Tab-separated table of C-alpha atoms in Angstrom:
chain	number	residue	atom	x	y	z
A	1	MET	CA	0.000	0.000	0.000
A	2	LEU	CA	2.908	2.351	0.679
A	3	SER	CA	4.119	1.828	-2.882
A	4	GLY	CA	0.740	2.856	-4.244
A	5	ILE	CA	0.507	5.965	-2.074
A	6	PHE	CA	4.091	7.013	-2.784
A	7	GLY	CA	3.509	6.686	-6.512
A	8	SER	CA	0.680	9.245	-6.346
A	9	TRP	CA	2.903	12.111	-5.309
A	10	VAL	CA	5.623	10.913	-7.698
A	11	LEU	CA	3.083	11.168	-10.540
A	12	ALA	CA	2.122	14.666	-9.365
A	13	ALA	CA	5.789	15.701	-9.440
A	14	ILE	CA	6.261	14.187	-12.912
A	15	THR	CA	3.222	15.989	-14.324
A	16	TRP	CA	4.653	19.249	-12.938
A	17	LEU	CA	7.990	18.400	-14.547
A	18	VAL	CA	6.435	17.584	-17.923
A	19	PHE	CA	3.604	20.131	-18.211
A	20	GLY	CA	4.859	23.002	-16.043
A	21	ASN	CA	5.405	26.407	-17.634
A	22	ILE	CA	8.328	27.679	-15.561
A	23	ARG	CA	12.041	26.935	-15.864
A	24	PHE	CA	13.183	23.307	-15.996
A	25	SER	CA	15.451	23.716	-12.962
A	26	LEU	CA	12.416	24.575	-10.823
A	27	ARG	CA	10.261	21.810	-12.297
A	28	VAL	CA	12.746	18.987	-11.714
A	29	GLN	CA	13.462	19.741	-8.052
A	30	PRO	CA	10.202	18.343	-6.573
A	31	LEU	CA	10.804	15.011	-8.334
A	32	ILE	CA	14.392	14.815	-7.063
A	33	LEU	CA	13.367	15.580	-3.493
A	34	LEU	CA	10.370	13.234	-3.536
A	35	MET	CA	12.439	10.289	-4.741
A	36	GLY	CA	14.923	10.840	-1.913
A	37	ILE	CA	12.281	11.442	0.761
A	38	THR	CA	10.202	8.473	-0.423
A	39	THR	CA	13.195	6.135	-0.254
A	40	GLY	CA	14.035	7.456	3.208
A	41	ILE	CA	10.504	6.871	4.501
A	42	MET	CA	10.518	3.365	3.027
A	43	ALA	CA	13.828	2.589	4.752
A	44	LEU	CA	12.515	3.959	8.047
A	45	THR	CA	9.336	1.867	7.920
A	46	THR	CA	11.095	-1.371	6.897
A	47	THR	CA	14.017	-1.421	9.334
A	48	LYS	CA	13.288	-5.059	10.195
A	49	ASP	CA	13.330	-6.170	6.564
A	50	GLN	CA	16.070	-4.371	4.633
A	51	ALA	CA	15.601	-6.793	1.719
A	52	VAL	CA	12.602	-4.637	0.725
A	53	LEU	CA	14.657	-1.475	0.182
A	54	ALA	CA	16.640	-2.502	-2.898
A	55	PRO	CA	13.615	-3.760	-4.908
A	56	PHE	CA	11.757	-0.603	-3.880
A	57	VAL	CA	14.530	1.626	-5.258
A	58	VAL	CA	14.575	-0.329	-8.534
A	59	GLY	CA	10.779	-0.330	-8.762
A	60	LEU	CA	10.568	3.406	-8.027
A	61	SER	CA	13.105	4.106	-10.778
A	62	MET	CA	11.177	1.944	-13.226
A	63	LEU	CA	7.939	3.717	-12.260
A	64	VAL	CA	9.482	7.126	-12.974
A	65	ILE	CA	10.829	5.924	-16.333
A	66	ALA	CA	7.449	4.420	-17.316
A	67	LEU	CA	5.526	7.586	-16.406
A	68	LEU	CA	8.005	9.820	-18.236
A	69	ALA	CA	7.840	7.559	-21.314
A	70	VAL	CA	4.055	8.071	-21.459
A	71	LEU	CA	3.781	11.763	-20.515
A	72	LEU	CA	6.793	13.284	-22.296
A	73	PRO	CA	5.415	12.577	-25.815
A	74	LEU	CA	2.216	14.385	-24.802
A	75	ARG	CA	4.198	17.555	-24.092
A	76	TYR	CA	5.786	17.461	-27.552
A	77	MET	CA	2.295	16.885	-29.009
A	78	GLN	CA	1.340	20.293	-27.523
A	79	PHE	CA	-0.753	18.917	-24.650
A	80	ARG	CA	-1.032	21.365	-21.764
A	81	PHE	CA	-3.119	21.935	-18.649
A	82	GLN	CA	-5.943	24.309	-19.558
A	83	ASN	CA	-8.417	25.987	-17.235
A	84	ASP	CA	-11.894	26.178	-18.732
A	85	LEU	CA	-13.080	28.598	-16.044
A	86	THR	CA	-10.594	31.369	-16.739
A	87	VAL	CA	-11.257	34.204	-19.157
A	88	LYS	CA	-9.027	34.160	-22.194
A	89	THR	CA	-6.866	37.248	-22.492
A	90	ASP	CA	-5.042	38.823	-25.375
A	91	THR	CA	-1.933	36.719	-25.982
A	92	GLY	CA	-0.140	39.711	-27.452
A	93	LYS	CA	-0.052	41.407	-24.051
A	94	THR	CA	1.420	38.418	-22.257
A	95	ARG	CA	5.059	38.730	-21.366
A	96	ARG	CA	7.052	35.697	-22.413
A	97	HIS	CA	9.449	34.066	-19.969
A	98	ARG	CA	13.116	33.806	-20.810
A	99	THR	CA	13.248	30.015	-20.747
A	100	SER	CA	16.901	29.951	-21.769
A	101	ALA	CA	18.037	32.093	-18.847
A	102	VAL	CA	19.413	30.420	-15.715
A	103	ALA	CA	18.778	32.488	-12.613
A	104	LEU	CA	21.337	32.433	-9.827
A	105	ARG	CA	18.617	31.586	-7.303
A	106	ASP	CA	17.838	28.456	-9.336
A	107	VAL	CA	21.436	27.307	-8.949
A	108	PHE	CA	21.280	27.737	-5.175
A	109	SER	CA	17.875	26.048	-5.022
A	110	LEU	CA	19.032	23.083	-7.112
A	111	THR	CA	22.186	22.766	-5.005
A	112	MET	CA	20.075	22.641	-1.850
A	113	ALA	CA	17.800	20.007	-3.394
A	114	PHE	CA	20.754	17.765	-4.245
A	115	ALA	CA	22.260	18.360	-0.801
A	116	LEU	CA	19.053	17.145	0.839
A	117	LEU	CA	18.933	14.157	-1.521
A	118	PHE	CA	22.511	13.131	-0.760
A	119	ALA	CA	21.867	13.595	2.964
A	120	VAL	CA	18.979	11.124	2.750
A	121	VAL	CA	21.055	8.657	0.708
A	122	ARG	CA	23.920	8.865	3.201
A	123	TRP	CA	21.515	8.147	6.052
A	124	LEU	CA	20.064	5.037	4.388
A	125	PRO	CA	21.228	1.699	5.804
A	126	ALA	CA	22.951	-0.911	3.704
A	127	ALA	CA	20.470	-2.773	1.537
A	128	ASP	CA	20.456	-6.319	0.288
A	129	TRP	CA	20.923	-5.598	-3.411
A	130	SER	CA	20.738	-9.284	-4.322
A	131	GLN	CA	16.938	-8.929	-4.246
A	132	ALA	CA	17.179	-6.307	-6.993
A	133	PHE	CA	18.013	-9.057	-9.472
A	134	LEU	CA	14.313	-9.946	-9.522
A	135	PHE	CA	14.232	-7.477	-12.397
A	136	TRP	CA	11.226	-8.697	-14.339
A	137	GLU	CA	9.035	-9.218	-11.282
A	138	ILE	CA	9.822	-5.706	-10.048
A	139	ASN	CA	9.197	-4.245	-13.497
A	140	MET	CA	5.831	-5.954	-13.827
A	141	PHE	CA	4.752	-4.588	-10.454
A	142	ALA	CA	5.926	-1.072	-11.354
A	143	ILE	CA	4.199	-1.176	-14.754
A	144	ALA	CA	0.949	-2.401	-13.178
A	145	ILE	CA	1.000	0.522	-10.737
A	146	ALA	CA	1.903	2.941	-13.550
A	147	ILE	CA	-0.987	1.774	-15.759
A	148	SER	CA	-3.591	2.033	-13.000
A	149	ARG	CA	-2.237	5.430	-11.973
A	150	LEU	CA	-2.211	6.833	-15.506
A	151	LEU	CA	-5.777	5.623	-16.003
A	152	ALA	CA	-6.788	7.429	-12.793
A	153	PHE	CA	-4.932	10.532	-14.039
A	154	TRP	CA	-6.823	10.376	-17.353
A	155	THR	CA	-10.133	9.859	-15.547
A	156	ALA	CA	-9.558	12.949	-13.430
A	157	LEU	CA	-8.382	15.389	-16.132
A	158	SER	CA	-9.725	14.119	-19.445
A	159	ARG	CA	-12.268	16.079	-21.482
A	160	ALA	CA	-14.154	12.882	-22.259
A	161	SER	CA	-17.688	12.382	-20.986
A	162	TRP	CA	-18.487	10.959	-17.574
A	163	PHE	CA	-19.807	7.746	-19.167
A	164	ALA	CA	-16.638	7.190	-21.206
A	165	ARG	CA	-14.275	7.845	-18.282
A	166	TRP	CA	-15.998	5.725	-15.671
A	167	GLY	CA	-17.287	3.144	-18.145
A	168	ILE	CA	-13.694	2.061	-18.781
A	169	TRP	CA	-13.233	1.469	-15.062
A	170	ALA	CA	-16.402	-0.617	-14.863
A	171	ALA	CA	-15.344	-2.699	-17.864
A	172	LEU	CA	-11.845	-3.256	-16.483
A	173	ILE	CA	-13.037	-4.237	-13.012
A	174	ILE	CA	-15.690	-6.654	-14.246
A	175	GLY	CA	-13.491	-8.083	-17.008
A	176	SER	CA	-10.442	-8.544	-14.785
A	177	GLU	CA	-12.504	-10.274	-12.114
A	178	ILE	CA	-13.981	-12.681	-14.666
A	179	LEU	CA	-10.561	-13.461	-16.170
A	180	SER	CA	-8.936	-13.849	-12.761
A	181	MET	CA	-11.579	-16.246	-11.461
A	182	THR	CA	-11.540	-18.190	-14.735
A	183	ILE	CA	-7.773	-18.542	-15.123
A	184	THR	CA	-6.287	-18.433	-11.613
A	185	LYS	CA	-9.347	-19.101	-9.404
A	186	HIS	CA	-8.222	-16.223	-7.192
A	187	THR	CA	-9.492	-12.701	-6.729
A	188	ILE	CA	-7.445	-9.651	-7.663
A	189	PRO	CA	-5.644	-7.860	-4.783
A	190	TRP	CA	-7.763	-4.728	-5.014
A	191	VAL	CA	-6.288	-3.217	-1.838
A	192	ILE	CA	-2.922	-2.710	-3.535
A	193	ILE	CA	-4.513	-1.362	-6.721
A	194	LEU	CA	-6.854	0.974	-4.848
A	195	SER	CA	-3.912	2.304	-2.835
A	196	ALA	CA	-2.518	3.534	-6.158
A	197	VAL	CA	-5.777	4.694	-7.739
A	198	VAL	CA	-7.644	6.433	-4.902
A	199	PRO	CA	-4.890	8.920	-3.905
A	200	THR	CA	-4.330	9.765	-7.574
A	201	LEU	CA	-8.032	10.476	-8.103
A	202	PHE	CA	-8.170	12.648	-4.986
A	203	CYS	CA	-5.052	14.513	-6.056
A	204	PHE	CA	-6.101	15.396	-9.599
A	205	TYR	CA	-9.884	15.531	-9.226
A	206	ALA	CA	-9.382	18.606	-7.038
A	207	TYR	CA	-7.926	20.309	-10.115
A	208	ARG	CA	-10.781	19.080	-12.281
A	209	LEU	CA	-13.320	20.686	-9.943
A	210	ARG	CA	-11.481	23.983	-10.430
A	211	GLY	CA	-11.753	23.752	-14.204
A	212	TRP	CA	-8.400	22.245	-15.145
A	213	ARG	CA	-8.222	19.816	-18.069
A	214	LEU	CA	-5.423	18.214	-20.049
A	215	GLY	CA	-5.756	19.059	-23.731
A	216	ARG	CA	-4.354	20.978	-26.660
């Protein structure tokens, strides 16, 4: 369940990194800090089982890569967060940011972010990295969390109708239950999946209620 909850704020940081409108140095810092803080919390809560830490680090890295692989192409396809409740203004009067400029305060801020990250890494106990060789199992778990999270992200911010967005969830839940009972005779561990989906819906549905949508 911790993995599902942690992934929600990692997705929020990645969407800020990909779709944010300010300088890259300010967009990347939340993701850097969250990865370090998340790993530190995981190490603190699993002190009796350090074999969990190494697979968690690998899985978290794979989750970040999977989310970036899906969301980065959307940025280059001109997808942006748009607020339907705001009044459109004359674009000719909008001052453009100097995206190529690197402010000195950004250098200090980025240095502090990396200092905090390295402080967390230095504090981490030694992990049993032999468990990290379960590469495919870890990847499958990370991809499953990424898919459910991205679907929740799309449900919260898509411009599609209510029936289309929630109809997909109904079809997936019913279909997966039928397939699981038919093939494996076991039910799906919905607690783990819901721990990834519910926080993501809460996080991004708050923006939907304020008029934000993802579109171009």
